[in-house]
Amino acid sequence: MLCGFMETSSPRMAAGTREPPVNSSPAVAANAEGEEIEVLESTDVLPVAPEDQWKSMFDKYDPENSGFISTERFRDLLAAHSSELDPHKLEVLLALANGNADGKICYQDFVNLMSNKRSNSFRRAILQGSRQLKGCSLRDEVGLGLSQRLVRHVAYETLPREVDRKWYFDSYTYCPPPLLILAITIAEVAVFMYYGFQLDRFVLQVSSPSFLKSPLPYHPQLRAQAWRYLSYSFMHTGIEHLSLNMAMLLLVGVPLEMVHGALRIGLVYVCGVLAGSLAVSVTDMTAPVVGSSGGVYALVSAHLANVVMNWSGMKCQFKLFRMAMALVCMSVEFGRAVWLRFYPPAFPPCPNPSFVAHLGGVVVGLTLGVVVLQNYEQRLQEQSLFWIFFCVYTLFVLCAVFWNVFAYSLLDVRLPPSP
């Protein structure tokens, strides 16, 4: 028995179908000319089927216990229960199944479909009429303006499923605009220009004796000043350092923010920045830290991992070439940081900034970041894997804090003098 569906109707598909109940929810109404569409909400919602019912039904169509059912079997399931479903919802489900690029549906997708967790996608599909229901590819859309083409490009850059791409394309309004990554980038450039004029140096600023005297960089002697574990990301060792980080942040961060929102992307970025400085304080205890590489590498590595895991579904142009270029940029920037770390410091005995922050950002991106980007429509608090990685990350932060409080004195670490 399939339940959990909300009765749905569309004026574009009303011909040849039975009239929906008066108290359906949501109901779609339009005027005679079809110029205005209104979504009417109702409190009458059918009960949601329990989890074990979905599991038993899924197992029936997955006798191999592979964790997946083919879209053909899913269509068979819908056909077997078609008499119990609203005909318009049935058409949407079939369109969603046909639009699955992998040709198979995992258990979580199955539960999301059957329990109506994707009600927004269903509603939008119905409101858009025949284009969605026929499974027409978003690439085939014509007559789009510049902003619409940008949104479509971003959808294909970041989302692996055609259904998600269509829903995102139809619902994105540039409100709020993607300002977080732009604001971070502008702040980094402003800080760099300020210290560039103050130090009279724009290349390898770290070689200036006054570089670390700023209140922003992390320095092991000043690790009690907690803001430095985050503020160090606004300082860069030179224009080459800033340029590589800024390019990766804008090319990857802005599209991700447009799709996933400032809250999710900001969470990944801040966690990467904090993990970077804490990783340095634990593994490279005598070195200072500057640069936004921890946050940048968290975003880029999460995006690249998401592309690899959904390789067949990602339809971005030249994805292999673009991925190779991203890896080259990351490698060049990381190699520059390693070289600088072991290059003779300009003012001994204080060493040059550490490169370990890059690795901390990568670890955050491949764990917490991947989970955050995995399903852009599902809430984070509903993802058990998110809470697992978040708890592990929190435990790491707590351990690193205790390490900074006690380990330096217990190990009798000889720290460089304060700047």
mmCIF file of N, CA and C in Angstrom, residues 92-179:
data_model
loop_
_atom_site.group_PDB
_atom_site.id
_atom_site.type_symbol
_atom_site.label_atom_id
_atom_site.label_comp_id
_atom_site.label_asym_id
_atom_site.label_seq_id
_atom_site.Cartn_x
_atom_site.Cartn_y
_atom_site.Cartn_z
ATOM 1 N N VAL A 92 4.332 12.419 -12.381
ATOM 2 C CA VAL A 92 5.547 13.072 -11.895
ATOM 3 C C VAL A 92 6.569 12.041 -11.436
ATOM 4 N N LEU A 93 6.114 11.016 -10.707
ATOM 5 C CA LEU A 93 7.025 9.966 -10.256
ATOM 6 C C LEU A 93 7.681 9.262 -11.426
ATOM 7 N N LEU A 94 6.895 8.998 -12.465
ATOM 8 C CA LEU A 94 7.457 8.346 -13.650
ATOM 9 C C LEU A 94 8.487 9.251 -14.322
ATOM 10 N N ALA A 95 8.192 10.556 -14.378
ATOM 11 C CA ALA A 95 9.146 11.486 -14.978
ATOM 12 C C ALA A 95 10.435 11.550 -14.174
ATOM 13 N N LEU A 96 10.318 11.540 -12.841
ATOM 14 C CA LEU A 96 11.504 11.563 -11.999
ATOM 15 C C LEU A 96 12.328 10.290 -12.175
ATOM 16 N N ALA A 97 11.651 9.143 -12.303
ATOM 17 C CA ALA A 97 12.369 7.887 -12.521
ATOM 18 C C ALA A 97 13.060 7.882 -13.879
ATOM 19 N N ASN A 98 12.391 8.400 -14.906
ATOM 20 C CA ASN A 98 12.990 8.437 -16.239
ATOM 21 C C ASN A 98 14.179 9.384 -16.302
ATOM 22 N N GLY A 99 14.166 10.407 -15.433
ATOM 23 C CA GLY A 99 15.251 11.379 -15.456
ATOM 24 C C GLY A 99 16.462 10.963 -14.655
ATOM 25 N N ASN A 100 16.442 9.784 -14.029
ATOM 26 C CA ASN A 100 17.585 9.325 -13.237
ATOM 27 C C ASN A 100 18.717 8.913 -14.167
ATOM 28 N N ALA A 101 19.831 9.648 -14.094
ATOM 29 C CA ALA A 101 20.934 9.413 -15.033
ATOM 30 C C ALA A 101 21.608 8.063 -14.821
ATOM 31 N N ASP A 102 21.595 7.534 -13.604
ATOM 32 C CA ASP A 102 22.290 6.280 -13.316
ATOM 33 C C ASP A 102 21.483 5.057 -13.705
ATOM 34 N N GLY A 103 20.203 5.231 -13.990
ATOM 35 C CA GLY A 103 19.366 4.089 -14.314
ATOM 36 C C GLY A 103 19.029 3.231 -13.115
ATOM 37 N N LYS A 104 19.253 3.737 -11.912
ATOM 38 C CA LYS A 104 18.943 2.976 -10.709
ATOM 39 C C LYS A 104 18.648 3.946 -9.575
ATOM 40 N N ILE A 105 17.936 3.454 -8.573
ATOM 41 C CA ILE A 105 17.500 4.273 -7.454
ATOM 42 C C ILE A 105 17.938 3.593 -6.168
ATOM 43 N N CYS A 106 18.651 4.331 -5.319
ATOM 44 C CA CYS A 106 19.078 3.765 -4.042
ATOM 45 C C CYS A 106 17.928 3.827 -3.039
ATOM 46 N N TYR A 107 18.124 3.188 -1.893
ATOM 47 C CA TYR A 107 17.039 3.088 -0.923
ATOM 48 C C TYR A 107 16.621 4.462 -0.398
ATOM 49 N N GLN A 108 17.599 5.341 -0.123
ATOM 50 C CA GLN A 108 17.252 6.657 0.399
ATOM 51 C C GLN A 108 16.452 7.461 -0.609
ATOM 52 N N ASP A 109 16.840 7.390 -1.895
ATOM 53 C CA ASP A 109 16.061 8.064 -2.924
ATOM 54 C C ASP A 109 14.649 7.494 -2.990
ATOM 55 N N PHE A 110 14.563 6.182 -2.859
ATOM 56 C CA PHE A 110 13.258 5.517 -2.903
ATOM 57 C C PHE A 110 12.362 6.028 -1.769
ATOM 58 N N VAL A 111 12.912 6.108 -0.555
ATOM 59 C CA VAL A 111 12.124 6.592 0.587
ATOM 60 C C VAL A 111 11.729 8.053 0.378
ATOM 61 N N ASN A 112 12.683 8.857 -0.140
ATOM 62 C CA ASN A 112 12.368 10.267 -0.373
ATOM 63 C C ASN A 112 11.228 10.422 -1.371
ATOM 64 N N LEU A 113 11.257 9.601 -2.440
ATOM 65 C CA LEU A 113 10.203 9.667 -3.442
ATOM 66 C C LEU A 113 8.864 9.225 -2.868
ATOM 67 N N MET A 114 8.872 8.057 -2.199
ATOM 68 C CA MET A 114 7.618 7.463 -1.774
ATOM 69 C C MET A 114 7.009 8.166 -0.568
ATOM 70 N N SER A 115 7.838 8.766 0.287
ATOM 71 C CA SER A 115 7.305 9.414 1.474
ATOM 72 C C SER A 115 7.052 10.903 1.262
ATOM 73 N N ASN A 116 7.245 11.354 0.004
ATOM 74 C CA ASN A 116 6.924 12.733 -0.370
ATOM 75 C C ASN A 116 7.866 13.756 0.266
ATOM 76 N N LYS A 117 9.089 13.340 0.657
ATOM 77 C CA LYS A 117 10.038 14.307 1.199
ATOM 78 C C LYS A 117 10.467 15.321 0.147
ATOM 79 N N ARG A 118 10.323 14.957 -1.121
ATOM 80 C CA ARG A 118 10.665 15.874 -2.199
ATOM 81 C C ARG A 118 9.415 16.590 -2.698
ATOM 82 N N SER A 119 8.537 16.983 -1.780
ATOM 83 C CA SER A 119 7.277 17.599 -2.174
ATOM 84 C C SER A 119 7.503 18.874 -2.977
ATOM 85 N N ASN A 120 8.550 19.640 -2.653
ATOM 86 C CA ASN A 120 8.821 20.849 -3.413
ATOM 87 C C ASN A 120 9.128 20.529 -4.869
ATOM 88 N N SER A 121 9.918 19.479 -5.096
ATOM 89 C CA SER A 121 10.232 19.087 -6.462
ATOM 90 C C SER A 121 8.981 18.620 -7.192
ATOM 91 N N PHE A 122 8.140 17.829 -6.498
ATOM 92 C CA PHE A 122 6.903 17.376 -7.120
ATOM 93 C C PHE A 122 6.034 18.573 -7.504
ATOM 94 N N ARG A 123 5.890 19.509 -6.571
ATOM 95 C CA ARG A 123 5.036 20.664 -6.824
ATOM 96 C C ARG A 123 5.567 21.478 -7.992
ATOM 97 N N ARG A 124 6.885 21.698 -8.002
ATOM 98 C CA ARG A 124 7.464 22.484 -9.079
ATOM 99 C C ARG A 124 7.333 21.770 -10.414
ATOM 100 N N ALA A 125 7.503 20.454 -10.409
ATOM 101 C CA ALA A 125 7.353 19.686 -11.649
ATOM 102 C C ALA A 125 5.954 19.831 -12.212
ATOM 103 N N ILE A 126 4.949 19.791 -11.347
ATOM 104 C CA ILE A 126 3.576 19.919 -11.816
ATOM 105 C C ILE A 126 3.311 21.327 -12.324
ATOM 106 N N LEU A 127 3.789 22.329 -11.593
ATOM 107 C CA LEU A 127 3.568 23.703 -12.012
ATOM 108 C C LEU A 127 4.208 24.002 -13.362
ATOM 109 N N GLN A 128 5.312 23.338 -13.654
ATOM 110 C CA GLN A 128 5.993 23.578 -14.916
ATOM 111 C C GLN A 128 5.356 22.812 -16.070
ATOM 112 N N GLY A 129 4.449 21.916 -15.764
ATOM 113 C CA GLY A 129 3.676 21.268 -16.821
ATOM 114 C C GLY A 129 4.459 20.269 -17.633
ATOM 115 N N SER A 130 4.240 20.275 -18.948
ATOM 116 C CA SER A 130 4.712 19.200 -19.817
ATOM 117 C C SER A 130 6.224 19.132 -19.906
ATOM 118 N N ARG A 131 6.920 20.276 -19.743
ATOM 119 C CA ARG A 131 8.382 20.226 -19.869
ATOM 120 C C ARG A 131 8.994 19.294 -18.843
ATOM 121 N N GLN A 132 8.535 19.375 -17.600
ATOM 122 C CA GLN A 132 9.068 18.504 -16.570
ATOM 123 C C GLN A 132 8.581 17.075 -16.748
ATOM 124 N N LEU A 133 7.297 16.916 -17.042
ATOM 125 C CA LEU A 133 6.720 15.583 -17.053
ATOM 126 C C LEU A 133 7.231 14.760 -18.214
ATOM 127 N N LYS A 134 7.649 15.387 -19.302
ATOM 128 C CA LYS A 134 8.184 14.654 -20.437
ATOM 129 C C LYS A 134 9.661 14.320 -20.259
ATOM 130 N N GLY A 135 10.242 14.780 -19.163
ATOM 131 C CA GLY A 135 11.646 14.470 -18.894
ATOM 132 C C GLY A 135 12.601 15.175 -19.829
ATOM 133 N N CYS A 136 12.181 16.322 -20.389
ATOM 134 C CA CYS A 136 13.024 17.063 -21.323
ATOM 135 C C CYS A 136 14.267 17.563 -20.602
ATOM 136 N N SER A 137 15.434 17.407 -21.229
ATOM 137 C CA SER A 137 16.682 17.829 -20.615
ATOM 138 C C SER A 137 16.726 19.345 -20.490
ATOM 139 N N LEU A 138 17.309 19.807 -19.392
ATOM 140 C CA LEU A 138 17.433 21.235 -19.177
ATOM 141 C C LEU A 138 18.311 21.873 -20.240
ATOM 142 N N ARG A 139 19.239 21.118 -20.808
ATOM 143 C CA ARG A 139 20.110 21.655 -21.857
ATOM 144 C C ARG A 139 19.317 22.018 -23.108
ATOM 145 N N ASP A 140 18.151 21.424 -23.293
ATOM 146 C CA ASP A 140 17.358 21.669 -24.500
ATOM 147 C C ASP A 140 16.515 22.930 -24.411
ATOM 148 N N GLU A 141 16.554 23.596 -23.253
ATOM 149 C CA GLU A 141 15.790 24.831 -23.113
ATOM 150 C C GLU A 141 16.357 25.893 -24.050
ATOM 151 N N VAL A 142 15.480 26.642 -24.709
ATOM 152 C CA VAL A 142 15.893 27.694 -25.649
ATOM 153 C C VAL A 142 15.279 29.018 -25.195
ATOM 154 N N GLY A 143 15.839 30.090 -25.737
ATOM 155 C CA GLY A 143 15.312 31.411 -25.433
ATOM 156 C C GLY A 143 15.589 31.889 -24.029
ATOM 157 N N LEU A 144 16.665 31.414 -23.409
ATOM 158 C CA LEU A 144 16.988 31.806 -22.043
ATOM 159 C C LEU A 144 17.812 33.087 -22.026
ATOM 160 N N GLY A 145 17.572 33.911 -21.018
ATOM 161 C CA GLY A 145 18.376 35.106 -20.831
ATOM 162 C C GLY A 145 19.733 34.782 -20.245
ATOM 163 N N LEU A 146 20.556 35.814 -20.092
ATOM 164 C CA LEU A 146 21.917 35.615 -19.587
ATOM 165 C C LEU A 146 21.904 35.045 -18.173
ATOM 166 N N SER A 147 21.077 35.601 -17.285
ATOM 167 C CA SER A 147 21.027 35.112 -15.914
ATOM 168 C C SER A 147 20.509 33.682 -15.853
ATOM 169 N N GLN A 148 19.540 33.332 -16.714
ATOM 170 C CA GLN A 148 19.022 31.965 -16.736
ATOM 171 C C GLN A 148 20.074 30.986 -17.229
ATOM 172 N N ARG A 149 20.857 31.401 -18.214
ATOM 173 C CA ARG A 149 21.933 30.525 -18.702
ATOM 174 C C ARG A 149 22.992 30.319 -17.632
ATOM 175 N N LEU A 150 23.251 31.362 -16.837
ATOM 176 C CA LEU A 150 24.212 31.225 -15.745
ATOM 177 C C LEU A 150 23.712 30.225 -14.714
ATOM 178 N N VAL A 151 22.437 30.325 -14.353
ATOM 179 C CA VAL A 151 21.866 29.391 -13.386
ATOM 180 C C VAL A 151 21.912 27.971 -13.930
ATOM 181 N N ARG A 152 21.593 27.801 -15.202
ATOM 182 C CA ARG A 152 21.654 26.471 -15.806
ATOM 183 C C ARG A 152 23.080 25.935 -15.803
ATOM 184 N N HIS A 153 24.051 26.793 -16.103
ATOM 185 C CA HIS A 153 25.457 26.373 -16.071
ATOM 186 C C HIS A 153 25.863 25.934 -14.673
ATOM 187 N N VAL A 154 25.473 26.710 -13.658
ATOM 188 C CA VAL A 154 25.796 26.364 -12.273
ATOM 189 C C VAL A 154 25.148 25.042 -11.896
ATOM 190 N N ALA A 155 23.913 24.819 -12.345
ATOM 191 C CA ALA A 155 23.226 23.564 -12.036
ATOM 192 C C ALA A 155 23.986 22.369 -12.581
ATOM 193 N N TYR A 156 24.481 22.463 -13.802
ATOM 194 C CA TYR A 156 25.227 21.351 -14.384
ATOM 195 C C TYR A 156 26.624 21.232 -13.802
ATOM 196 N N GLU A 157 27.137 22.313 -13.227
ATOM 197 C CA GLU A 157 28.463 22.265 -12.612
ATOM 198 C C GLU A 157 28.444 21.537 -11.270
ATOM 199 N N THR A 158 27.341 21.617 -10.542
ATOM 200 C CA THR A 158 27.354 21.189 -9.148
ATOM 201 C C THR A 158 26.389 20.068 -8.807
ATOM 202 N N LEU A 159 25.371 19.816 -9.621
ATOM 203 C CA LEU A 159 24.344 18.834 -9.271
ATOM 204 C C LEU A 159 24.399 17.633 -10.209
ATOM 205 N N PRO A 160 24.337 16.416 -9.676
ATOM 206 C CA PRO A 160 24.514 15.215 -10.504
ATOM 207 C C PRO A 160 23.227 14.674 -11.120
ATOM 208 N N ARG A 161 22.054 15.106 -10.653
ATOM 209 C CA ARG A 161 20.812 14.517 -11.138
ATOM 210 C C ARG A 161 19.978 15.550 -11.887
ATOM 211 N N GLU A 162 19.388 15.116 -13.008
ATOM 212 C CA GLU A 162 18.603 16.025 -13.826
ATOM 213 C C GLU A 162 17.401 16.580 -13.070
ATOM 214 N N VAL A 163 16.802 15.754 -12.230
ATOM 215 C CA VAL A 163 15.655 16.211 -11.449
ATOM 216 C C VAL A 163 16.053 17.369 -10.537
ATOM 217 N N ASP A 164 17.199 17.240 -9.854
ATOM 218 C CA ASP A 164 17.674 18.308 -8.978
ATOM 219 C C ASP A 164 18.029 19.553 -9.787
ATOM 220 N N ARG A 165 18.629 19.342 -10.953
ATOM 221 C CA ARG A 165 18.995 20.487 -11.777
ATOM 222 C C ARG A 165 17.761 21.257 -12.224
ATOM 223 N N LYS A 166 16.703 20.546 -12.615
ATOM 224 C CA LYS A 166 15.476 21.219 -13.041
ATOM 225 C C LYS A 166 14.823 21.963 -11.878
ATOM 226 N N TRP A 167 14.769 21.292 -10.742
ATOM 227 C CA TRP A 167 14.159 21.939 -9.577
ATOM 228 C C TRP A 167 14.943 23.183 -9.198
ATOM 229 N N TYR A 168 16.276 23.101 -9.194
ATOM 230 C CA TYR A 168 17.094 24.266 -8.853
ATOM 231 C C TYR A 168 16.904 25.372 -9.879
ATOM 232 N N PHE A 169 16.913 25.033 -11.164
ATOM 233 C CA PHE A 169 16.765 26.033 -12.231
ATOM 234 C C PHE A 169 15.430 26.768 -12.098
ATOM 235 N N ASP A 170 14.369 26.036 -11.781
ATOM 236 C CA ASP A 170 13.045 26.638 -11.693
ATOM 237 C C ASP A 170 12.856 27.466 -10.434
ATOM 238 N N SER A 171 13.565 27.129 -9.373
ATOM 239 C CA SER A 171 13.308 27.776 -8.082
ATOM 240 C C SER A 171 14.302 28.868 -7.728
ATOM 241 N N TYR A 172 15.479 28.927 -8.385
ATOM 242 C CA TYR A 172 16.495 29.895 -7.975
ATOM 243 C C TYR A 172 16.085 31.306 -8.388
ATOM 244 N N THR A 173 16.228 32.254 -7.478
ATOM 245 C CA THR A 173 15.765 33.627 -7.723
ATOM 246 C C THR A 173 16.838 34.685 -7.464
ATOM 247 N N TYR A 174 18.077 34.309 -7.172
ATOM 248 C CA TYR A 174 19.139 35.255 -6.809
ATOM 249 C C TYR A 174 18.800 36.027 -5.532
ATOM 250 N N CYS A 175 17.887 35.509 -4.747
ATOM 251 C CA CYS A 175 17.522 36.167 -3.498
ATOM 252 C C CYS A 175 17.556 35.128 -2.364
ATOM 253 N N PRO A 176 18.533 35.156 -1.468
ATOM 254 C CA PRO A 176 19.598 36.166 -1.416
ATOM 255 C C PRO A 176 20.696 35.884 -2.433
ATOM 256 N N PRO A 177 21.413 36.917 -2.878
ATOM 257 C CA PRO A 177 22.517 36.703 -3.818
ATOM 258 C C PRO A 177 23.697 36.031 -3.128
ATOM 259 N N PRO A 178 24.589 35.420 -3.915
ATOM 260 C CA PRO A 178 25.759 34.735 -3.315
ATOM 261 C C PRO A 178 26.827 35.736 -2.884
ATOM 262 N N LEU A 179 26.639 36.322 -1.717
ATOM 263 C CA LEU A 179 27.523 37.394 -1.257
ATOM 264 C C LEU A 179 28.610 36.926 -0.307
#
